[in-house]
Short mmCIF file of C-alpha atoms and ligand atoms in Angstrom, two decimals:
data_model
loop_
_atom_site.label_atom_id
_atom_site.label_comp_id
_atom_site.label_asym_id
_atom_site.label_seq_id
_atom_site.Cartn_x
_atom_site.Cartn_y
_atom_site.Cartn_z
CA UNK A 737 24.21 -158.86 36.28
CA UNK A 738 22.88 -156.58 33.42
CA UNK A 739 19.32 -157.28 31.71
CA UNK A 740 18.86 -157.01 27.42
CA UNK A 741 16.14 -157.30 25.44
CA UNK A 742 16.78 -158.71 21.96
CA UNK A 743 13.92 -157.67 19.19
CA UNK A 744 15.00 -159.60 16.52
CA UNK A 745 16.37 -162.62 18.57
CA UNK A 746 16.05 -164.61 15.66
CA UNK A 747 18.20 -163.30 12.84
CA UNK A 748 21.53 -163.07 12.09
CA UNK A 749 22.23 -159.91 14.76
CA UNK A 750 20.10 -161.81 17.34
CA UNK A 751 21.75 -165.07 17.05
CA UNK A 752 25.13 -163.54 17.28
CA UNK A 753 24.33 -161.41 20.02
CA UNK A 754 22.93 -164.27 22.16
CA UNK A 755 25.64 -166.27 21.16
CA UNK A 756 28.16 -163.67 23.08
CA UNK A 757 25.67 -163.57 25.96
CA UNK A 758 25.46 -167.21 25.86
CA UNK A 759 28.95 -166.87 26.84
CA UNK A 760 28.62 -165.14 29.78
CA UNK A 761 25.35 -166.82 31.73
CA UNK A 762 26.48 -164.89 35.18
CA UNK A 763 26.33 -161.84 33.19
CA UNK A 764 23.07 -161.14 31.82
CA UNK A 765 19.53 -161.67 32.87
CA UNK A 766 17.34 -161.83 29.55
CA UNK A 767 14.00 -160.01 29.47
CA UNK A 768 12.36 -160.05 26.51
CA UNK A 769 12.91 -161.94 22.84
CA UNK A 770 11.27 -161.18 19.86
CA UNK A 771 10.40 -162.60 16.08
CA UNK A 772 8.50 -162.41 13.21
CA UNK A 773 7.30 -165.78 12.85
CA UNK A 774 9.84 -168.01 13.51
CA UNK A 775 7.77 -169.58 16.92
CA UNK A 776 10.00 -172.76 17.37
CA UNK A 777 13.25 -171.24 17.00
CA UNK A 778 12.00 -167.91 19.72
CA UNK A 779 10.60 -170.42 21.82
CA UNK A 780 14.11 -172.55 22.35
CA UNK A 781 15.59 -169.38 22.29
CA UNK A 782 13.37 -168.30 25.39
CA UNK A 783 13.28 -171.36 27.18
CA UNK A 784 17.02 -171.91 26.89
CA UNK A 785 17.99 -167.62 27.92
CA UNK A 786 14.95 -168.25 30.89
CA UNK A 787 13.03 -164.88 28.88
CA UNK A 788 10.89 -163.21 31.08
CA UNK A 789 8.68 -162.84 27.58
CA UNK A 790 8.54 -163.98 24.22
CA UNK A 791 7.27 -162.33 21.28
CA UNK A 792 5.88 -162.70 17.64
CA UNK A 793 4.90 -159.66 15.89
CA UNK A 794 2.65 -161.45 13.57
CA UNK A 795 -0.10 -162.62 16.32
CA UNK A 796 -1.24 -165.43 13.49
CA UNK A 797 2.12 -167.28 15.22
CA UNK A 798 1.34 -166.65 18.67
CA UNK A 799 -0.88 -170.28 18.94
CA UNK A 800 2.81 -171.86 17.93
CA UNK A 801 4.43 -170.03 20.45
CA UNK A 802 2.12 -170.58 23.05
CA UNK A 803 2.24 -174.23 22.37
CA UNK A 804 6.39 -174.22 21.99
CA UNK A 805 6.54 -172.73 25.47
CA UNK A 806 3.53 -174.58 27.01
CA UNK A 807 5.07 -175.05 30.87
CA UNK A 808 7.98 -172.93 30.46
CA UNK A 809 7.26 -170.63 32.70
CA UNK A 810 7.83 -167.76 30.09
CA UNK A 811 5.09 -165.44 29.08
CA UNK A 812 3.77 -165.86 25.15
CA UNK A 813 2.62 -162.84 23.53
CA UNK A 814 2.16 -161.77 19.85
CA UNK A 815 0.89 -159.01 17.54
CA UNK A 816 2.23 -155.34 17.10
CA UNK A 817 1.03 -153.64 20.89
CA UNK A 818 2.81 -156.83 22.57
CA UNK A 819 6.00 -155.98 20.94
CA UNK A 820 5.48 -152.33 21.90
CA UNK A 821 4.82 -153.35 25.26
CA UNK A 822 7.76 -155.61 25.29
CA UNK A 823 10.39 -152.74 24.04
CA UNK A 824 8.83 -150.65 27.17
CA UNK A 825 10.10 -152.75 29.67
CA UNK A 826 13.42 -151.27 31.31
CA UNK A 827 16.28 -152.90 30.80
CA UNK A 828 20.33 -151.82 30.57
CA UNK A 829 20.75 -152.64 26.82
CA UNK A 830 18.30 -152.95 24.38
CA UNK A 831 19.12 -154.58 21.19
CA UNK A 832 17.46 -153.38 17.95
CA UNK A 833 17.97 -156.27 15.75
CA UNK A 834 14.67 -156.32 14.01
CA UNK A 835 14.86 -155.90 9.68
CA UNK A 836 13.29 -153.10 8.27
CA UNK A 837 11.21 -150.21 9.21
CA UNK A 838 9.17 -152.40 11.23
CA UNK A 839 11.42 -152.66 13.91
CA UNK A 840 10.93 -148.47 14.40
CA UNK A 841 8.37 -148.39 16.78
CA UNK A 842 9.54 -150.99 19.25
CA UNK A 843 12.84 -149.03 19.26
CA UNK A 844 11.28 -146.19 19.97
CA UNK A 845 9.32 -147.50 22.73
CA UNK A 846 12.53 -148.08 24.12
CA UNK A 847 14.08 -145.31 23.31
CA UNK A 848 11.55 -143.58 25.69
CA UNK A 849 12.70 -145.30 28.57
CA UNK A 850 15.78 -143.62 28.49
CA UNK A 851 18.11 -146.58 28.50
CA UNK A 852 21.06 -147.93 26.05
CA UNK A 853 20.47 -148.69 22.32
CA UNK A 854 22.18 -151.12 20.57
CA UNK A 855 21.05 -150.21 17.02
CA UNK A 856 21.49 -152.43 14.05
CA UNK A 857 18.27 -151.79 13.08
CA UNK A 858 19.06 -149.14 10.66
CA UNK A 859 16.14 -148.94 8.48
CA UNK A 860 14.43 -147.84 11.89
CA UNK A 861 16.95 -144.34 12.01
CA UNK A 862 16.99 -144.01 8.17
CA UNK A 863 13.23 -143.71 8.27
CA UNK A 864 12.96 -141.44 11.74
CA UNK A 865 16.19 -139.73 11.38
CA UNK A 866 15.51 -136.48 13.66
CA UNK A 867 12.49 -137.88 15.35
CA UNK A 868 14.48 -140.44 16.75
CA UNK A 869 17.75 -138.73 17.54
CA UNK A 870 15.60 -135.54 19.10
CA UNK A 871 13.65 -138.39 21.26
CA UNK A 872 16.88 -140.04 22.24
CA UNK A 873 17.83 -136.73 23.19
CA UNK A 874 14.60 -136.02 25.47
CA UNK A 875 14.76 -139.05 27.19
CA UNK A 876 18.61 -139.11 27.70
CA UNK A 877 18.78 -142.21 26.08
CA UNK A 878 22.50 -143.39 24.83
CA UNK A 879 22.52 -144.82 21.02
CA UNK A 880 25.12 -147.49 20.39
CA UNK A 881 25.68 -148.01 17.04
CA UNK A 882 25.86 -151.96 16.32
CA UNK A 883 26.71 -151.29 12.21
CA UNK A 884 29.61 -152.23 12.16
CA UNK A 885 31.21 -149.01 10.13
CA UNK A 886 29.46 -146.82 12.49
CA UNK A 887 30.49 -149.16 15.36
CA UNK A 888 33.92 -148.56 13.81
CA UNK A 889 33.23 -144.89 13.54
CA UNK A 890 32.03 -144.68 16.95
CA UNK A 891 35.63 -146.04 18.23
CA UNK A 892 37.23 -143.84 16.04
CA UNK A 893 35.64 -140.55 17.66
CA UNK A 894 36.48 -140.95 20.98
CA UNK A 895 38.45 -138.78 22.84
CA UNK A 896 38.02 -136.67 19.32
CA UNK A 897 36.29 -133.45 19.10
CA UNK A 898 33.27 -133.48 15.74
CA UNK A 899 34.36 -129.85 14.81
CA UNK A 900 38.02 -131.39 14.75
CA UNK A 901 36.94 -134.18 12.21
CA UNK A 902 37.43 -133.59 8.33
CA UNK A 903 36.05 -136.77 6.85
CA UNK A 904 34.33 -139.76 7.58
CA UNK A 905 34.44 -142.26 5.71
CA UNK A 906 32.56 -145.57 5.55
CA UNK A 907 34.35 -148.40 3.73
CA UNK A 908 32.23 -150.70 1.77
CA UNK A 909 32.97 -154.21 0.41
CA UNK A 910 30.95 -153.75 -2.67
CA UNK A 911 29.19 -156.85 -2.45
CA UNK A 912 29.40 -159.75 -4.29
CA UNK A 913 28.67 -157.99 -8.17
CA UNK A 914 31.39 -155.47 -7.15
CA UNK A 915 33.20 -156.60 -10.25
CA UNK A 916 30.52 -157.86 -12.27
CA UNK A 917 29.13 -156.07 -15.83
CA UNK A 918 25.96 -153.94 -16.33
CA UNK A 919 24.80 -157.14 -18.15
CA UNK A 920 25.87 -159.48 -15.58
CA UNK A 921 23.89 -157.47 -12.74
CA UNK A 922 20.81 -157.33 -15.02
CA UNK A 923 20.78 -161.14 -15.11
CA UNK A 924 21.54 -161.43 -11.46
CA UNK A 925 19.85 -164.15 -9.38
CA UNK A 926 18.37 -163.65 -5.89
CA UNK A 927 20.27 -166.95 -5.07
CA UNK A 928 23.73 -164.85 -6.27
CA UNK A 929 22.78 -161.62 -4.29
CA UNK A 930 22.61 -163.16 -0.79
CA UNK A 931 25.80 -164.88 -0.76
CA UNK A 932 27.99 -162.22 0.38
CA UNK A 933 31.72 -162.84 0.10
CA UNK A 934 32.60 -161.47 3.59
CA UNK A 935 29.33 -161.24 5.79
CA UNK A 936 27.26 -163.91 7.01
CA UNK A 937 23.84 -161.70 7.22
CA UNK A 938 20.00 -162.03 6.66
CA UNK A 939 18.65 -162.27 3.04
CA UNK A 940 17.55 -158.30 2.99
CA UNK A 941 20.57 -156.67 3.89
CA UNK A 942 22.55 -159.29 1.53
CA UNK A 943 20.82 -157.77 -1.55
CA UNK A 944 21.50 -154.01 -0.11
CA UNK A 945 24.96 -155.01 -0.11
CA UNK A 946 25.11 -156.44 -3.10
CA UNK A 947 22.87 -153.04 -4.36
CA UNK A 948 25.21 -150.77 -2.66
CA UNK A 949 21.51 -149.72 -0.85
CA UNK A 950 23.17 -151.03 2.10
CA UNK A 951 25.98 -148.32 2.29
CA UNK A 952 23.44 -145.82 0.95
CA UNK A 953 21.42 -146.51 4.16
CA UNK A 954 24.72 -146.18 6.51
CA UNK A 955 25.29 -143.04 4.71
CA UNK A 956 21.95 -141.75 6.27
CA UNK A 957 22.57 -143.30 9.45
CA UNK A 958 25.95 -141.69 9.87
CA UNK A 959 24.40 -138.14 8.62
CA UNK A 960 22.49 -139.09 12.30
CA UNK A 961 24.91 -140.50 13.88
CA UNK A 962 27.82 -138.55 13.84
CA UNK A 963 26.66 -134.72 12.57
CA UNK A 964 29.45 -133.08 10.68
CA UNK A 965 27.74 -132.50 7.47
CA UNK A 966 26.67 -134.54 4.29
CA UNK A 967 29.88 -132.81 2.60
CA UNK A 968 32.09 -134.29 4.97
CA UNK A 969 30.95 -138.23 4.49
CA UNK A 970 32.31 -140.42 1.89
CA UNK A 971 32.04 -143.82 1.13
CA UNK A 972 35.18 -145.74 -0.22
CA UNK A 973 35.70 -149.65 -1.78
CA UNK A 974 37.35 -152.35 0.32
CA UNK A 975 36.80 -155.59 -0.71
CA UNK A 976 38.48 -157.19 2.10
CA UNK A 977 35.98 -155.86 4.61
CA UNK A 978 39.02 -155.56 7.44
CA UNK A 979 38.74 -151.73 7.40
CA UNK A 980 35.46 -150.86 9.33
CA UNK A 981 35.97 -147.04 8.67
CA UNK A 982 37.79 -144.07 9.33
CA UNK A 983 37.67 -140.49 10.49
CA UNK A 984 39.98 -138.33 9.42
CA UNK A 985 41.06 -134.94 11.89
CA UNK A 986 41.93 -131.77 10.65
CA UNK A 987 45.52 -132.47 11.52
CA UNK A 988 46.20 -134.82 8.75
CA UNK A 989 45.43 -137.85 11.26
CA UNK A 990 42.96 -140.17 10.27
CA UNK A 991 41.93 -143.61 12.58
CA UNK A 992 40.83 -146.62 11.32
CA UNK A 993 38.95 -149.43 13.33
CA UNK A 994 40.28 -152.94 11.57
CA UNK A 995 38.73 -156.18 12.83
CA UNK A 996 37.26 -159.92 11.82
CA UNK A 997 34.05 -159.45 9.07
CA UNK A 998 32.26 -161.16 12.32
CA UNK A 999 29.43 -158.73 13.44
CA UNK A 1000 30.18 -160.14 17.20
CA UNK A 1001 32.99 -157.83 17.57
CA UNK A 1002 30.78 -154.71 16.88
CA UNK A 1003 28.23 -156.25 18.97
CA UNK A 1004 30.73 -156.36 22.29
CA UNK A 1005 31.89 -153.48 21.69
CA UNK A 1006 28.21 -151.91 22.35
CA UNK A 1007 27.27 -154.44 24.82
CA UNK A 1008 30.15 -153.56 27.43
CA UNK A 1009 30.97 -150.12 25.99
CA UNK A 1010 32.46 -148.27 27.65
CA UNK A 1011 34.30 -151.17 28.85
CA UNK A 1012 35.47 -154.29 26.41
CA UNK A 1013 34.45 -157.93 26.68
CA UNK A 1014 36.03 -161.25 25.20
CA UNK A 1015 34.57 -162.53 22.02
CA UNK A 1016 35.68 -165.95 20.31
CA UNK A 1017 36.50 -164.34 16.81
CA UNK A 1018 39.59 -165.21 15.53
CA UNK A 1019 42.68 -162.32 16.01
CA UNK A 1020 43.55 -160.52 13.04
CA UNK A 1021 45.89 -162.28 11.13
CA UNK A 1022 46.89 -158.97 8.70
CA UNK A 1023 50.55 -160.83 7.27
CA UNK A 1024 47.96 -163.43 6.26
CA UNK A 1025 45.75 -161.19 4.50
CA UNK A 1026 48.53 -159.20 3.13
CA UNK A 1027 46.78 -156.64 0.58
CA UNK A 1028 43.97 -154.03 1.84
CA UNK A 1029 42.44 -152.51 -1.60
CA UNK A 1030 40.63 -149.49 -1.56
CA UNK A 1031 39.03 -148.08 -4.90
CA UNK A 1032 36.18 -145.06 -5.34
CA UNK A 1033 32.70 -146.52 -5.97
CA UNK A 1034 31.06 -146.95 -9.11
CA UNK A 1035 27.75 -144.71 -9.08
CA UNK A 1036 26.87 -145.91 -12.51
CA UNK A 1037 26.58 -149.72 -11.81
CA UNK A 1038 25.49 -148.68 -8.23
CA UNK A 1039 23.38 -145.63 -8.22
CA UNK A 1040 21.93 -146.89 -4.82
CA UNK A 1041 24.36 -144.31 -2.72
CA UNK A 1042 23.60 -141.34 -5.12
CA UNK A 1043 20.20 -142.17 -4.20
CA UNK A 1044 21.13 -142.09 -0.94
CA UNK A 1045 22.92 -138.99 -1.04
CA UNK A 1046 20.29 -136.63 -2.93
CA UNK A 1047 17.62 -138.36 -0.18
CA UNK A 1048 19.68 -137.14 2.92
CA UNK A 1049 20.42 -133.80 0.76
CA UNK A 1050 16.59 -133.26 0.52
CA UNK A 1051 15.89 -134.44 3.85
CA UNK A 1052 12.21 -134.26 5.29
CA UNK A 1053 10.30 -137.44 4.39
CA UNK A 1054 12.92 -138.42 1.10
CA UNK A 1055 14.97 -140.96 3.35
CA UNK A 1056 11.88 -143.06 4.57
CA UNK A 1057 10.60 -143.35 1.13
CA UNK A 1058 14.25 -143.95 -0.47
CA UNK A 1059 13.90 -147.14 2.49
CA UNK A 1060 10.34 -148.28 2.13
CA UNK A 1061 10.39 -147.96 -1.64
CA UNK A 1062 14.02 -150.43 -1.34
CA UNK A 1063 11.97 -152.55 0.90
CA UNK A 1064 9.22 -153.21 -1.33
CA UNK A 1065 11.75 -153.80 -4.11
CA UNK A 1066 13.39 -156.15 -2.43
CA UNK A 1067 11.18 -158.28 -1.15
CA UNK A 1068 9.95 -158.28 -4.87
CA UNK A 1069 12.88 -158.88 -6.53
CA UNK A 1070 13.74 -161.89 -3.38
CA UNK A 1071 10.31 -163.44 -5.00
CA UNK A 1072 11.31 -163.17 -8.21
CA UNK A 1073 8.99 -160.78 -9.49
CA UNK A 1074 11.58 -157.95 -10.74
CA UNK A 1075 15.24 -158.22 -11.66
CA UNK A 1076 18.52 -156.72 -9.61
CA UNK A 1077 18.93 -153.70 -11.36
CA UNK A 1078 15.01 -152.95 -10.86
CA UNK A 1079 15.36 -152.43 -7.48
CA UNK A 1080 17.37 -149.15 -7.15
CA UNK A 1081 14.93 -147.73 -10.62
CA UNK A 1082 12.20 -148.54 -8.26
CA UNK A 1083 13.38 -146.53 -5.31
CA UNK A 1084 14.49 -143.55 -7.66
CA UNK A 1085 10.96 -143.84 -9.49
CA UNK A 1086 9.34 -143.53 -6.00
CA UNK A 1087 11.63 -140.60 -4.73
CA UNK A 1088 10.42 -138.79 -8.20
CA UNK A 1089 6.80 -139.74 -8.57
CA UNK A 1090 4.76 -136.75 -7.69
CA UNK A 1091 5.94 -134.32 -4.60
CA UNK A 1092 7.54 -135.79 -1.46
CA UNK A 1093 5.31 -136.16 1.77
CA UNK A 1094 5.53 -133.48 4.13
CA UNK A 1095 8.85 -133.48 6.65
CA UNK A 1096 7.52 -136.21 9.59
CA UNK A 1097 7.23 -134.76 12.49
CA UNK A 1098 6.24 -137.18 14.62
CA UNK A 1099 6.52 -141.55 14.92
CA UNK A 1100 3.04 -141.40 13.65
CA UNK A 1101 3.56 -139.52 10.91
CA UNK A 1102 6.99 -141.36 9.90
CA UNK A 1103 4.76 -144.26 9.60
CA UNK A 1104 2.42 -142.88 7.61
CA UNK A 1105 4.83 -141.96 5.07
CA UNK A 1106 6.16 -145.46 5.37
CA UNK A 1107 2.93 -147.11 5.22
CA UNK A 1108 1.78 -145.02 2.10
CA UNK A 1109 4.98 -145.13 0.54
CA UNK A 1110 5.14 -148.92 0.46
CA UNK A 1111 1.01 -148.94 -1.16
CA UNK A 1112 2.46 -146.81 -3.86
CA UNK A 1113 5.51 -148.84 -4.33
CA UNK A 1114 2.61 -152.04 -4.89
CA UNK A 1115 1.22 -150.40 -7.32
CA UNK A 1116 4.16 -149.54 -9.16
CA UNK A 1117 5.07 -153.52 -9.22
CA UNK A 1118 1.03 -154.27 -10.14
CA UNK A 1119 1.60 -151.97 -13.27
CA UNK A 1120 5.08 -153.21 -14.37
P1 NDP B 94 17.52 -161.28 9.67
O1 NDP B 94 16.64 -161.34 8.50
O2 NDP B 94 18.56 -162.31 9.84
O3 NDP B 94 16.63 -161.25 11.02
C1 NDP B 94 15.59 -160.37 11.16
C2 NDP B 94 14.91 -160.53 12.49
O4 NDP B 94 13.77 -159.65 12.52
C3 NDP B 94 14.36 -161.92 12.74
O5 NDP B 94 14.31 -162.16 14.13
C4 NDP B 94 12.94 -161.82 12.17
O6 NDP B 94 12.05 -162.78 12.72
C5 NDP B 94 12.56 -160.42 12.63
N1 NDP B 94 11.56 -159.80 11.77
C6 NDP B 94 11.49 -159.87 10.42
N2 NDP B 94 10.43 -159.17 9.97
C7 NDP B 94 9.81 -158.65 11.06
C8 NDP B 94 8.64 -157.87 11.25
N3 NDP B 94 7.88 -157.47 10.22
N4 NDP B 94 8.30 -157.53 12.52
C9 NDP B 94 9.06 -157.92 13.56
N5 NDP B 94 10.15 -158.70 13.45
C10 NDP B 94 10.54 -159.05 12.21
O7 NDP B 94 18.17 -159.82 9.68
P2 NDP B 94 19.64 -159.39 10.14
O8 NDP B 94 19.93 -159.93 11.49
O9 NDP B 94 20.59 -159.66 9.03
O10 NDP B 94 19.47 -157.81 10.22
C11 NDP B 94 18.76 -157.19 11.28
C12 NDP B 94 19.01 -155.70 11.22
O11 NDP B 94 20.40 -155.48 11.49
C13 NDP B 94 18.76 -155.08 9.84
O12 NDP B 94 18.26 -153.79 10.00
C14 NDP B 94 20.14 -155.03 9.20
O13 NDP B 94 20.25 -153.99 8.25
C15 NDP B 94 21.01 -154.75 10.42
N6 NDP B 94 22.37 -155.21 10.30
C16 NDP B 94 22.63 -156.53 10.08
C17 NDP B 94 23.93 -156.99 9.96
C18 NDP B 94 24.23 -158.44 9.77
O14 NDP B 94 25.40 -158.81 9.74
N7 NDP B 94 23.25 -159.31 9.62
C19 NDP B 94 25.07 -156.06 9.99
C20 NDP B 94 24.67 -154.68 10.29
C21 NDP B 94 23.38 -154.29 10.42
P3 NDP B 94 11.77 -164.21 11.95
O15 NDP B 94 12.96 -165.05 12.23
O16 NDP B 94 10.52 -164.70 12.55
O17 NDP B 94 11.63 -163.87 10.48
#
């Protein structure tokens, strides 16, 4: 029996993850689950996995919570330090399933204890980018990535050699504007942007698909992920989403991962790497599919992953204010208060207002950047 933590228990990740573990009772022994707010859903979650703790990072929940697992035997907590406190404890696999760079400093809590990372948090290693992969490094923790083109990627790599590899590249589905005019993404609804044609995923990563912010973020992860240079990562159109990604030897060889759009599959493939587990997605049914369709992306309707790029060019402090600034935008444009094509102008504004922070050094000082980044990105919106 193997122990997990879930931050993020919640969402879309966290559902599906529990779902697989739900399969599997003799198999896993749950430790910790975490939310934002959602108290009734965490605590059924809890009381149903037998949590050792439950969590709510915003500690104006934790009465709920206490209440929804009154007798259960599992410990309540809430607020920030719990959640810290929480990601400390030791367990085989720790799943980083939280949205947005709030989910960085319970990963690297657990980062520090030197076990297995499950990361779909990717706003977390956007943000951190070297602090994180030099402090998996010093505490010999192992990184999984639960993305699934960097899952795909992952797969792809082993038993290869990086100074063999000549490209990686990350397909993308393009979202669900992929086809649609500069005036038709102007006039695009928050309502449209969520529903994805492929992916079943939470409301903020729906609109950075349907930005292309979403690949523009993998395209920083993979820079951290898998090292072989920003030249040597491109991003490529397929609508089908069947494709995870490829990498691409020197040879002339180049190995694809293919599977269901169903993020369980990436998600056992981390949670029993190195070995493989069952998972109740459907088989691949390619006669049925029939046509894959791959076309370059379009950087003028989608200038998200040039924004991406020139961030991860510049390095330093660029990437966590490319993903704070998005974050703000987001949630803004999710509320109504700006339109689609806003979002990406905001993050470039942000990345050209003034000089860049200094290069973060430290967690500290990643959230400071993130912190300050997101009061200037307020202001911006208070202006407008
Ligand atoms: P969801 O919005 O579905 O879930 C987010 C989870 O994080 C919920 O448990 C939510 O709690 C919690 N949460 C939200 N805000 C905070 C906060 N400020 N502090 C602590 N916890 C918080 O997101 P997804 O599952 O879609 O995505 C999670 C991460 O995985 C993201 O980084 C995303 O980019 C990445 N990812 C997602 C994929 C997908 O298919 N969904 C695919 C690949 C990567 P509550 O329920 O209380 O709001």
């Amino acid at each position: 029996m193997r122990t997990i933590s879930i931050m993020g228990a919640t969402g879309s990740v966290g559902t599906s993850t529990l779902d697989l573990v739900r399969r599997d009772p003799a198999g896993w022994r749950v430790v910790a689950l975490s939310a934002n707010c959602s108290a009734g859903e965490l605590a059924a979650l809890a009381r149903e996995f037998g949590a050792e703790i439950a969590i709510v990072a915003d500690e104006s929940c934790l009465p709920e919570l206490r209440d929804a697992l009154a007798g259960s035997g599992v410990e309540a907590a809430g607020g920030e330090r719990a959640l810290i406190e929480a990601a400390s404890r030791p367990v085989d696999v720790f799943v980083a399933a939280i949205v947005g760079c709030a989910g960085l400093a319970p990963t690297m809590a657990a980062i520090e204890q030197g076990g297995t990372i499950a990361l779909a948090n990717k706003e977390a290693l956007v943000s951190a980018g070297e602090v994180m992969t030099a402090a998996v490094q010093r505490h010999g923790a192992t990184l999984l990535p639960v993305d699934s083109e960097h899952n795909a990627i992952f797969q792809c790599l082993q038993g290869g050699r990086m100074s063999d590899v000549r490209w990686i590249t990350l397909t993308a589905s393009g979202g669900p504007f992929r086809n649609a005019t500069m005036a038709e993404l102007n006039a695009a609804t928050p309502a449209q942007a969520v529903k994805h044609p492929n992916w079943s995923m939470g409301a903020k990563i729906s609109v950075d698909s349907a930005t292309m912010m979403n690949k523009g973020l993998e395209f920083i992860e993979a820079h951290h992920l898998f090292p072989v240079g920003l030249d040597r990562l491109r991003i490529i159109v397929h609508p089908q989403s069947i494709v995870h990604s490829m990498v691409e030897y020197r040879d002339g060889s180049t190995l694809a991962q293919l599977g269901p759009s169903d993020m369980r599959v990436p998600i056992a493939s981390a949670l029993a790497w190195p070995a493989r587990m069952d998972t109740p997605c459907d088989p691949l049914d390619l006669a049925a599919i029939g046509t894959l369709e791959f076309r370059a992306p379009d950087e003028t309707r989608f200038p998200a992953t040039r924004l991406a790029r020139e961030a991860a060019s510049h390095g330093g402090a660029a990437p966590a204010v490319l993903n704070a600034a998005n974050e703000i935008a987001v949630a803004a444009f999710l509320a109504g208060q700006i339109g689609f094509t806003r979002i990406a102008a905001m993050a470039e504004d942000m990345l050209q207002q003034g000089t860049l922070p200094p290069p973060p050094a430290t967690l500290d000082e990643v959230l400071l950047v993130d912190s300050e980044t997101r009061t200037r990105a307020r202001a911006l919106l208070q202006a407008a």
